[in-house]
XYZ file of C-alpha atoms in Angstrom:
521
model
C 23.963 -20.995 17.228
C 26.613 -19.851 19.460
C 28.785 -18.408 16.714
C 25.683 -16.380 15.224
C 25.052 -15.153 19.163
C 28.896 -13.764 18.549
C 28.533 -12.757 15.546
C 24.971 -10.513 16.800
C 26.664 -9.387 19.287
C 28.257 -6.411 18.265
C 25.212 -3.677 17.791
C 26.293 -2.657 13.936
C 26.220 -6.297 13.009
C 23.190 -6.505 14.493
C 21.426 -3.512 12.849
C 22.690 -5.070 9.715
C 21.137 -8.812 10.082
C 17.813 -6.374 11.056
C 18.047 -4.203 8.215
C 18.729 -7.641 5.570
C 15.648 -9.661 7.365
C 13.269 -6.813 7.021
C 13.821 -6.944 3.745
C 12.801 -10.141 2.652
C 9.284 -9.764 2.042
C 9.772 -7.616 -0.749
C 10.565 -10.740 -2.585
C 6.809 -11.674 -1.951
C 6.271 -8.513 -4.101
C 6.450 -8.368 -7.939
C 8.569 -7.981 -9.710
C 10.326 -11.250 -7.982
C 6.569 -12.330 -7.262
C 7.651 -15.471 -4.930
C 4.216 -14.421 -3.294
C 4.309 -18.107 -1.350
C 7.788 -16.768 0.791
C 5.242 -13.706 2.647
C 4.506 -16.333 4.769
C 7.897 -17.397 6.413
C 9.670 -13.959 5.251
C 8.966 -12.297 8.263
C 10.347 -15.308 10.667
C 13.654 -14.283 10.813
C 13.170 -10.524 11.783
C 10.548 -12.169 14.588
C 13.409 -14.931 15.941
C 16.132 -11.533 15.817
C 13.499 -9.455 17.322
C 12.478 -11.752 20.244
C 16.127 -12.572 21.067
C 16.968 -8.605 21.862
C 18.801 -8.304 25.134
C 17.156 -5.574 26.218
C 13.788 -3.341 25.389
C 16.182 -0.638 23.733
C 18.262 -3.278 21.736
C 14.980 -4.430 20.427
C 13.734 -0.807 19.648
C 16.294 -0.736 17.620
C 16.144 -3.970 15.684
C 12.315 -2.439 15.227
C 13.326 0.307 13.554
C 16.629 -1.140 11.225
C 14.461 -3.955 9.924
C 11.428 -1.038 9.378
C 14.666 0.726 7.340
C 15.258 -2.558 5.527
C 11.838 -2.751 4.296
C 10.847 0.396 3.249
C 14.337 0.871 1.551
C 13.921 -2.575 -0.553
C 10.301 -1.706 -1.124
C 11.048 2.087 -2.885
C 14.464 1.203 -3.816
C 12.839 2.294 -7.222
C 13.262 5.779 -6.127
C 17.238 6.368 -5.975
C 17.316 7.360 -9.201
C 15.096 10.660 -8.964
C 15.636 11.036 -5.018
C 18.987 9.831 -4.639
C 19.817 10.504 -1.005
C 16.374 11.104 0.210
C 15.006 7.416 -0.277
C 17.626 6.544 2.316
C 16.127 9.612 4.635
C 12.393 8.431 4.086
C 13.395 4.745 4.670
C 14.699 5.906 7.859
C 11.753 7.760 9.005
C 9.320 5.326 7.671
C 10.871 2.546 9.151
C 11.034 4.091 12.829
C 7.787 3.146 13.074
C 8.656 -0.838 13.544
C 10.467 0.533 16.217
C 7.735 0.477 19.079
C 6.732 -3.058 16.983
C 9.996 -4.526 18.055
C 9.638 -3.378 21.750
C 6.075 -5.231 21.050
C 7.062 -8.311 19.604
C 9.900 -8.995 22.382
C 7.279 -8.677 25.103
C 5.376 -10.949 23.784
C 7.446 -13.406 22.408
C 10.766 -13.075 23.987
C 12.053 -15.606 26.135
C 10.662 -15.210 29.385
C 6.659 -14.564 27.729
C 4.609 -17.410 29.497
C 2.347 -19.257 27.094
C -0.658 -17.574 27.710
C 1.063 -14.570 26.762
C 2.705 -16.156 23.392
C -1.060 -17.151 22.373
C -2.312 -13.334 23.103
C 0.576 -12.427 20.779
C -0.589 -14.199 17.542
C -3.150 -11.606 17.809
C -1.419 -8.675 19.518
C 1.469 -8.682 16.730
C -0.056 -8.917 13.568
C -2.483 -5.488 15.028
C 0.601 -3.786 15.571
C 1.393 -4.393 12.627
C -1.549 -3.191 10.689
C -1.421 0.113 12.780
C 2.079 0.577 11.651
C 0.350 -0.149 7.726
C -2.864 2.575 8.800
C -0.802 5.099 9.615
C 1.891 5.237 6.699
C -1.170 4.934 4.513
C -1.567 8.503 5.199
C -1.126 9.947 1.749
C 1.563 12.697 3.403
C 3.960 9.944 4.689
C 3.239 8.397 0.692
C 0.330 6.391 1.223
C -0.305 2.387 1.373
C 2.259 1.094 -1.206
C 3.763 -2.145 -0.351
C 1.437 -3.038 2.109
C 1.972 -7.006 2.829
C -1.259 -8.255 1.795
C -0.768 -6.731 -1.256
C 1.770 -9.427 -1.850
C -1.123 -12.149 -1.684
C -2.460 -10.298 -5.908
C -2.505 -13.313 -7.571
C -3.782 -16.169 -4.882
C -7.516 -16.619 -5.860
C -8.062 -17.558 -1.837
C -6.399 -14.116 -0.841
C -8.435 -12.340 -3.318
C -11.779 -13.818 -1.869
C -10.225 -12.547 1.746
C -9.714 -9.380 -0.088
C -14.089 -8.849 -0.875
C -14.285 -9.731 2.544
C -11.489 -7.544 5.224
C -9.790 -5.865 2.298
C -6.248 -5.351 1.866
C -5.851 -4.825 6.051
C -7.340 -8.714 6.497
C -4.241 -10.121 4.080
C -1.560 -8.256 6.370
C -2.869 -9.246 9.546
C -3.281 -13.229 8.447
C 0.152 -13.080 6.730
C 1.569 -11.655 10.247
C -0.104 -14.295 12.009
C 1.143 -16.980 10.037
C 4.831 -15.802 10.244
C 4.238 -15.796 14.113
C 3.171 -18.965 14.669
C 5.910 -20.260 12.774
C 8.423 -18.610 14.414
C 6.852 -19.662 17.278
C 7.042 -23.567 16.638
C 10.777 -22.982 15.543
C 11.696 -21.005 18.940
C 9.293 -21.406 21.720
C 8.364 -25.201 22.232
C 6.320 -24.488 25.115
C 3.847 -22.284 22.953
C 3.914 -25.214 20.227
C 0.068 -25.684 20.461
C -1.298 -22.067 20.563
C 0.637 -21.846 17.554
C -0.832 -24.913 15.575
C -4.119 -23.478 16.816
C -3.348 -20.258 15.259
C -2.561 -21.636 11.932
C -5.523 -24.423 11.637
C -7.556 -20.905 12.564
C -5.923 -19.120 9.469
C -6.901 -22.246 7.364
C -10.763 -22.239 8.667
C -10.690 -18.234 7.904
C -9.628 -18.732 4.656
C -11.660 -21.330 3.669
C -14.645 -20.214 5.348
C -14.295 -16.748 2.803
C -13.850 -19.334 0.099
C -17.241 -21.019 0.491
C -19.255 -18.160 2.278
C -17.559 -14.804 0.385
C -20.673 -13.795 -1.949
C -19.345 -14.048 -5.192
C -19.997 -11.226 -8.043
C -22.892 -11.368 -9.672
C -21.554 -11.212 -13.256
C -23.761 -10.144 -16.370
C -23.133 -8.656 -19.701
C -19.864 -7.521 -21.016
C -18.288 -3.768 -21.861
C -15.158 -3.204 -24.703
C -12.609 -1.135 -23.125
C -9.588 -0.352 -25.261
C -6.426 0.647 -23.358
C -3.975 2.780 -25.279
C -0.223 2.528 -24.371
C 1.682 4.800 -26.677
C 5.474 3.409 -24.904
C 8.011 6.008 -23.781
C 7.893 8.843 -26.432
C 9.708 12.309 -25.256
C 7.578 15.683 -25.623
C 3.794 15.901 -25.318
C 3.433 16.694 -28.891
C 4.924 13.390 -30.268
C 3.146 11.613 -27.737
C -0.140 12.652 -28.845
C 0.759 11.994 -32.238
C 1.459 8.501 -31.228
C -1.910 8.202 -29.071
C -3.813 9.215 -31.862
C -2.235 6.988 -34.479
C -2.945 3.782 -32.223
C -6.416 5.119 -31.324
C -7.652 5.260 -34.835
C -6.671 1.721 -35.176
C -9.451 0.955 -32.924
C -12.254 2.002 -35.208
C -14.672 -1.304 -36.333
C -13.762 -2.981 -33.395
C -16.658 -2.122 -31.338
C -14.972 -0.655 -28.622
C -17.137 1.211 -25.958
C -14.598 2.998 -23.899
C -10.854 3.935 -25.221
C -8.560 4.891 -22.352
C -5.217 7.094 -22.540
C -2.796 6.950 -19.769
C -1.844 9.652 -17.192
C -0.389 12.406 -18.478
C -1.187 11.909 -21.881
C -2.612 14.998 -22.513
C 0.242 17.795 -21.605
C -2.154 20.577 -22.866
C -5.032 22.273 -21.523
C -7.884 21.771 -24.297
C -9.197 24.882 -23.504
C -6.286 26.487 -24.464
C -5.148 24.201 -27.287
C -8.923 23.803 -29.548
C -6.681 21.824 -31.704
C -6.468 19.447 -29.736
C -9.906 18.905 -28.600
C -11.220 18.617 -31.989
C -8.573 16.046 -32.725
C -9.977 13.718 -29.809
C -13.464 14.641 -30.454
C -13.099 13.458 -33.940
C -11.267 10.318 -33.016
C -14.324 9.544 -30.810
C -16.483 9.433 -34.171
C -14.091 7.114 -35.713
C -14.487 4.529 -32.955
C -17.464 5.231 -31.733
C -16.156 5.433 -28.395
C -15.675 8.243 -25.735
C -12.306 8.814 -24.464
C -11.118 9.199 -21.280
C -7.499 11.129 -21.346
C -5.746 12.643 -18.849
C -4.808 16.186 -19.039
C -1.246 17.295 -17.165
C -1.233 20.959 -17.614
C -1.418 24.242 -16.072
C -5.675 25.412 -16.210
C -6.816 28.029 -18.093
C -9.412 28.630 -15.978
C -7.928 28.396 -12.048
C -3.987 28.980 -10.711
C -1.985 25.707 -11.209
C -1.173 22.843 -12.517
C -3.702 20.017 -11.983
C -3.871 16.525 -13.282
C -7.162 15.353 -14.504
C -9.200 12.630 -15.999
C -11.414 14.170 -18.719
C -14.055 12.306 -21.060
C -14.358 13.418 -24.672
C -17.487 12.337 -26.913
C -18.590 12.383 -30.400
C -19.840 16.002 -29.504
C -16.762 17.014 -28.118
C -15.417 17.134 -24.052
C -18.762 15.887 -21.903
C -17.635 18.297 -19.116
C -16.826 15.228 -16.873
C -13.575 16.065 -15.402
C -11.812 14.353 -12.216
C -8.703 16.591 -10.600
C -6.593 14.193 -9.117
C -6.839 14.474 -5.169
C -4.202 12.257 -3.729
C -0.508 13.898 -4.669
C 2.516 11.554 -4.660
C 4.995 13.390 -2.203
C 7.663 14.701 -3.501
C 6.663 13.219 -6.894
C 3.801 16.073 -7.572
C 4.556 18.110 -4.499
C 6.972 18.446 -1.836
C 5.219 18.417 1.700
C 6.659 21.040 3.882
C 8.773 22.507 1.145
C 10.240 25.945 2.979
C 11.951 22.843 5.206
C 12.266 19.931 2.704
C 12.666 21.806 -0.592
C 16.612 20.763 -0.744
C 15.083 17.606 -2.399
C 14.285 19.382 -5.432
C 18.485 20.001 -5.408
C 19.980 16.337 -5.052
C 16.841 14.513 -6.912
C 13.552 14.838 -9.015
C 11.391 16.286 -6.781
C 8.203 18.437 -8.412
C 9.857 21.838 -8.513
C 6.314 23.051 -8.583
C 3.249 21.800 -6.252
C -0.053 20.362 -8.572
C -2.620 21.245 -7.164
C -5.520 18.977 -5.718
C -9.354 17.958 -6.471
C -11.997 18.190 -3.892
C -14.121 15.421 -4.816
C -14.402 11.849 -6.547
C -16.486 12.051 -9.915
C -18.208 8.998 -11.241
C -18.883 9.372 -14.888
C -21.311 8.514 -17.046
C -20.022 6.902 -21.187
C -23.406 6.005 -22.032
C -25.491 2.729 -22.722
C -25.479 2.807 -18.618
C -22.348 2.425 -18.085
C -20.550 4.242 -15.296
C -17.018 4.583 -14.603
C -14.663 5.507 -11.498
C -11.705 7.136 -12.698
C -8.166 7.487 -10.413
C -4.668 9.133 -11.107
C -1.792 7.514 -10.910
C -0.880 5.630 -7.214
C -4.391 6.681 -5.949
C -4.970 3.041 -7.215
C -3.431 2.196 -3.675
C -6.027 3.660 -1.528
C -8.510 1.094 -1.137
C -10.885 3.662 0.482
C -10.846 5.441 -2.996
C -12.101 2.653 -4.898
C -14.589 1.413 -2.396
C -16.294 4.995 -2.663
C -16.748 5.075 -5.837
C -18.016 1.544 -5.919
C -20.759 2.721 -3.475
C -21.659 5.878 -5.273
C -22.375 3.455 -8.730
C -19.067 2.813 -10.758
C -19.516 -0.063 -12.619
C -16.071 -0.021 -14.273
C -12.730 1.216 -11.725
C -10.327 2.640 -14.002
C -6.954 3.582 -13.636
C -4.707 5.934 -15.227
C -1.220 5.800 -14.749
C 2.586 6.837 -15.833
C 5.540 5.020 -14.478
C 8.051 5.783 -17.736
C 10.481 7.783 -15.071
C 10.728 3.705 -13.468
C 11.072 1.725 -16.637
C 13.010 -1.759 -16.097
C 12.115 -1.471 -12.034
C 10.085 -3.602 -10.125
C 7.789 -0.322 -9.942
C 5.429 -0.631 -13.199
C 4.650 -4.672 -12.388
C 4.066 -3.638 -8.540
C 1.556 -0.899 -9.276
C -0.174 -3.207 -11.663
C -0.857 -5.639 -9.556
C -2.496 -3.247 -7.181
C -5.813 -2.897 -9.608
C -6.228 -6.807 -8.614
C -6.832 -5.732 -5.110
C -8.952 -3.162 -6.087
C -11.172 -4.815 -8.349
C -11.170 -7.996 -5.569
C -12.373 -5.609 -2.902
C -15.208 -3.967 -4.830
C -16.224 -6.645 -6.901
C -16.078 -4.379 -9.720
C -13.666 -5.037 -12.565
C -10.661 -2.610 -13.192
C -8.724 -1.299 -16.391
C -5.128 -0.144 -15.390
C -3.955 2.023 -18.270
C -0.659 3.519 -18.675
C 1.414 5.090 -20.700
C 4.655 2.758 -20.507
C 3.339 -0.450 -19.355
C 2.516 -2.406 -17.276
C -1.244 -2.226 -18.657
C -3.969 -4.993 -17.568
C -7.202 -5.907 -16.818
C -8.898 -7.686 -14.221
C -12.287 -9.026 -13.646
C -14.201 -8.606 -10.524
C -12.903 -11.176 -8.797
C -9.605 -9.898 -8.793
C -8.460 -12.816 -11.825
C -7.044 -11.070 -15.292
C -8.442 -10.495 -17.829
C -6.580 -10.973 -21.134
C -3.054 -10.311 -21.501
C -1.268 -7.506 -20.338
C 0.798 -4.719 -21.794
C 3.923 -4.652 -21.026
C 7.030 -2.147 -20.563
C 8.063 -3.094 -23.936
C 4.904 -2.689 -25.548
C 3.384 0.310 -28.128
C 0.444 -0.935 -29.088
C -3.831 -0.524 -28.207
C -5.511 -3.584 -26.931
C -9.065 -4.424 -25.983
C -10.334 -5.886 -22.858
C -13.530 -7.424 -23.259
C -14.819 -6.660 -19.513
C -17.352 -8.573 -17.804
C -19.849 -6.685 -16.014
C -20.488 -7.328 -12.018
C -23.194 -6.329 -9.601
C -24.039 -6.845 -6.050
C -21.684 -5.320 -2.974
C -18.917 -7.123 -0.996
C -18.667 -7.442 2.718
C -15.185 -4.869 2.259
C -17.586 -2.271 0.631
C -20.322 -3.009 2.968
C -18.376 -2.794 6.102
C -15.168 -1.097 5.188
C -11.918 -1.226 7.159
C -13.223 -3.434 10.013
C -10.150 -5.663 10.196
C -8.666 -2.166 11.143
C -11.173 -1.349 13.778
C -10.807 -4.503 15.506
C -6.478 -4.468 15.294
C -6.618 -1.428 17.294
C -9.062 -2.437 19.796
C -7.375 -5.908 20.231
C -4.095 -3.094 21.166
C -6.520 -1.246 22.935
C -7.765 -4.224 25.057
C -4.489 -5.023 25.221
C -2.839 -2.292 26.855
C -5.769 -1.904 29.441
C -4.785 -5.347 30.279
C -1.128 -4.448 30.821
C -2.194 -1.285 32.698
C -4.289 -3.642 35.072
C -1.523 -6.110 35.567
C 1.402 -3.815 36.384
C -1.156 -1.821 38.649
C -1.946 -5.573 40.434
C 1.611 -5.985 41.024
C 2.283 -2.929 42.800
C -0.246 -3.146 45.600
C 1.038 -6.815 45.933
C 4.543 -6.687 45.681
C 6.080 -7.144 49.534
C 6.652 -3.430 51.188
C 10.833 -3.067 51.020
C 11.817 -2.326 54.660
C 13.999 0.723 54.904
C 17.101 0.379 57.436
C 16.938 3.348 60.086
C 18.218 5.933 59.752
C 21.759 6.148 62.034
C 22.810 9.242 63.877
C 26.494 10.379 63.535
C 27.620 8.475 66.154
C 26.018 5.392 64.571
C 23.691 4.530 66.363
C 19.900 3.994 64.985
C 17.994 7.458 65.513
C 14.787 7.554 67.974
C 11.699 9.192 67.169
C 11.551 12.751 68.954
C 14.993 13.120 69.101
């Protein structure tokens, strides 16, 4: 222990150790998937973080281990923004910075008890205001949030219906603290068994109490994945050709992937005849998605649009929810050098107003999204509460083929569908392609990045609303009042120790011969 002390004692070595153990819970992540580590992956930023010297030092540690994370989470993105992922990790991850200050004061080395116990609450809501306010879609939204590493545990997914999303983070924080807490602080040993056996009686409690979907009949949706094909043309060529293979199987809904349509049909006919005429061969209507500049409004806008036997229904969705720098480059007259070193959208799409639920017929309703809008859980709970019966997803991730970045955002639809208790379809154009049921479980195999092929997901139906939907970000609400709360408490305590702490006496004053002065002279 001594030679690590050394060894952390110069600051660079230091910021490196921070930047390394924040990030470790990327592993928890697909595509490595070790989702059991998210629960000790944090402990050794906590042990580095609670061992800072000073408030600054631990500032700092805050912010290199926010750097760590965000870097290993969207190190996906160096090949299209090159020397910008570094810059956004950097501004991303200065907001662990005030979270380090946080997690020293209350579990450094001089925190009484009392105060250690407060923090198995106190940290993990820092923590999820650090998640609310990168989920703003201008500082690129709520990807990699760590509950999201919890996709695949049936247990998490039922804690999912209940606090969405927010609830996984703040028990996956919690866990990490009390174990860092029984490795480092002996004399907070209990709180921190307490905490855990309290995680345990959460999680089990959603396990027998959570309501469960209400499941009942079953809908055919076919997901076409054409595989990387260059030019639009070709493309739809390929779309087509796999679409028409669908016809006899009884499909009910055929979905394309984003961007599979890189034509406006108003201004290509050809086109829309071609689709409507594949919807009489399968009986199906198909939902595409159009990438193209409109023919009837300025700009390029990327929409969901369903196509009948009779031609397009006029249900259209405009994606609302850009991907920065991706689709549009916020605050280009200052940040539009990123179009010059990387990929960045050399033009701005434009954005939709409103979420559309559609209606394919026989009563079935579905609640189409664009791309990474599939990581706003507010998105999907809306449209579960204005009637979707199907969530599906429409994506393109063929700039990120062979990085962690296609399994990652299919394992978001999980969440999604979890949440809602409504089943999801995740379609893409490249893979990864899946389905999942409304409790968050799969459904049939997925598509992967090597795969060029249609496959149909025989969809069980749910009905009935979840707690999440019900009651929406609560676990949010309550975080930032426990911070609230929290810092009233602080305010109170410093204010106490003021008006008690002993007056200093001030030596008189001496004159310049030295002696002490007299009053009135």
């Amino acid at each position: 222990m001594k030679t690590l002390g050394h060894w952390l004692a110069s600051p660079w070595r230091r910021s490196l150790a921070a930047a390394l153990a924040g990030a470790l819970p990327v592993l928890a992540f697909p595509a490595p998937a070790l989702w059991w580590c998210a629960g000790l992956a944090l402990v050794p930023w906590l042990l580095l973080l609670r061992s800072a010297p000073t408030g600054r030092r631990a500032v700092y540690d805050g912010w290199c281990g926010g750097f760590g994370f965000m870097l290993a989470m969207h190190h996906w993105l160096l090949p299209s923004l090159h020397v910008f992922t570094f810059v956004i990790a950097a501004l991303l991850g200065a907001l662990w910075a005030p979270w380090g200050r946080l997690v020293l004061r209350m579990l450094g080395p001089a925190a009484a008890p009392r105060r250690v116990a407060a923090g198995l609450v106190v940290v993990p809501s820092g923590w999820l205001a650090i998640e609310l306010v990168r989920s703003w879609q201008g500082l690129g939204g709520p990807w990699g949030m760590l509950g999201a590493s919890q996709w695949q545990v049936a247990p998490a997914l039922r804690l999912a219906s209940v606090g969405g999303v927010w609830l996984l983070s703040f028990l996956v924080v919690a866990v990490n603290i009390a174990v860092a807490v029984l490795v480092a602080v002996r004399r907070a040993r209990t709180p921190a068994l307490a905490g855990l056996v309290a995680t345990a009686a959460v999680t089990s409690a959603a396990w027998v109490w959570a309501p469960r979907p209400d499941t009942g009949g079953t809908v055919a949706v076919a997901v076409v994945q054409p595989g990387v094909i260059a030019g639009p043309d070709r493309r739809f060529d390929r779309e087509e050709q796999l679409t028409r293979r669908l016809a006899g199987h009884g499909v009910d809904l055929v979905v394309w992937g984003e961007s599979s349509v890189g034509f406006d049909l108003a201004d290509r006919p050809g086109l829309a005849r071609r689709l409507t005429a594949l919807s009489r061969q399968t009986g199906a209507d198909l939902l595409v998605n159009v990438d193209a500049r409109r023919s009837d409004r300025p700009g390029i806008y990327k929409s969901s649009v369903l196509v009948g036997p009779a031609g397009p229904t006029g249900d259209r969705y405009d994606k609302m929810r850009l991907v920065p720098f991706g689709e549009y480059v916020p605050a280009r007259s200052l940040l539009g050098w990123a179009t010059s070193v990387g990929k960045a959208a050399g033009e701005d799409r434009r954005r939709g107003s409103r979420q559309v639920v559609m209606d394919v017929g026989d009563g079935l309703r579905i609640g189409p999204m664009v791309c990474f809008e599939t990581a706003f859980p507010d998105l999907t709970r809306h449209l579960a509460q204005d009637g979707a019966d199907v969530l599906v997803g429409q994506s393109a991730t063929s700039t990120f083929q062979g990085s962690w970045a296609p399994a990652q955002h299919a394992s978001l639809a999980a969440l999604r569908a979890a949440e809602t208790g409504r089943p999801m379809i995740h379609a893409t154009l490249t893979g990864v392609s899946a389905g999942y049921a409304a409790d968050g479980t799969r459904i049939g195999a997925r598509l992967g990045t090597d795969a060029s092929t249609a496959r149909v997901y025989d969809v069980p139906l749910a009905h009935g609303t979840t707690p999440y939907v019900r009651f929406g970000d609560w676990t949010v609400h309550a975080a930032l009042l426990a911070l609230v709360v929290w810092a009233v408490a602080e305010g109170v305590r410093a204010l106490r120790f003021r008006r008690h702490a002993p007056a200093r006496r001030v030596p008189p004053a001496r004159t310049a011969h030295g002696s002490p002065a007299r009053p009135g002279r």
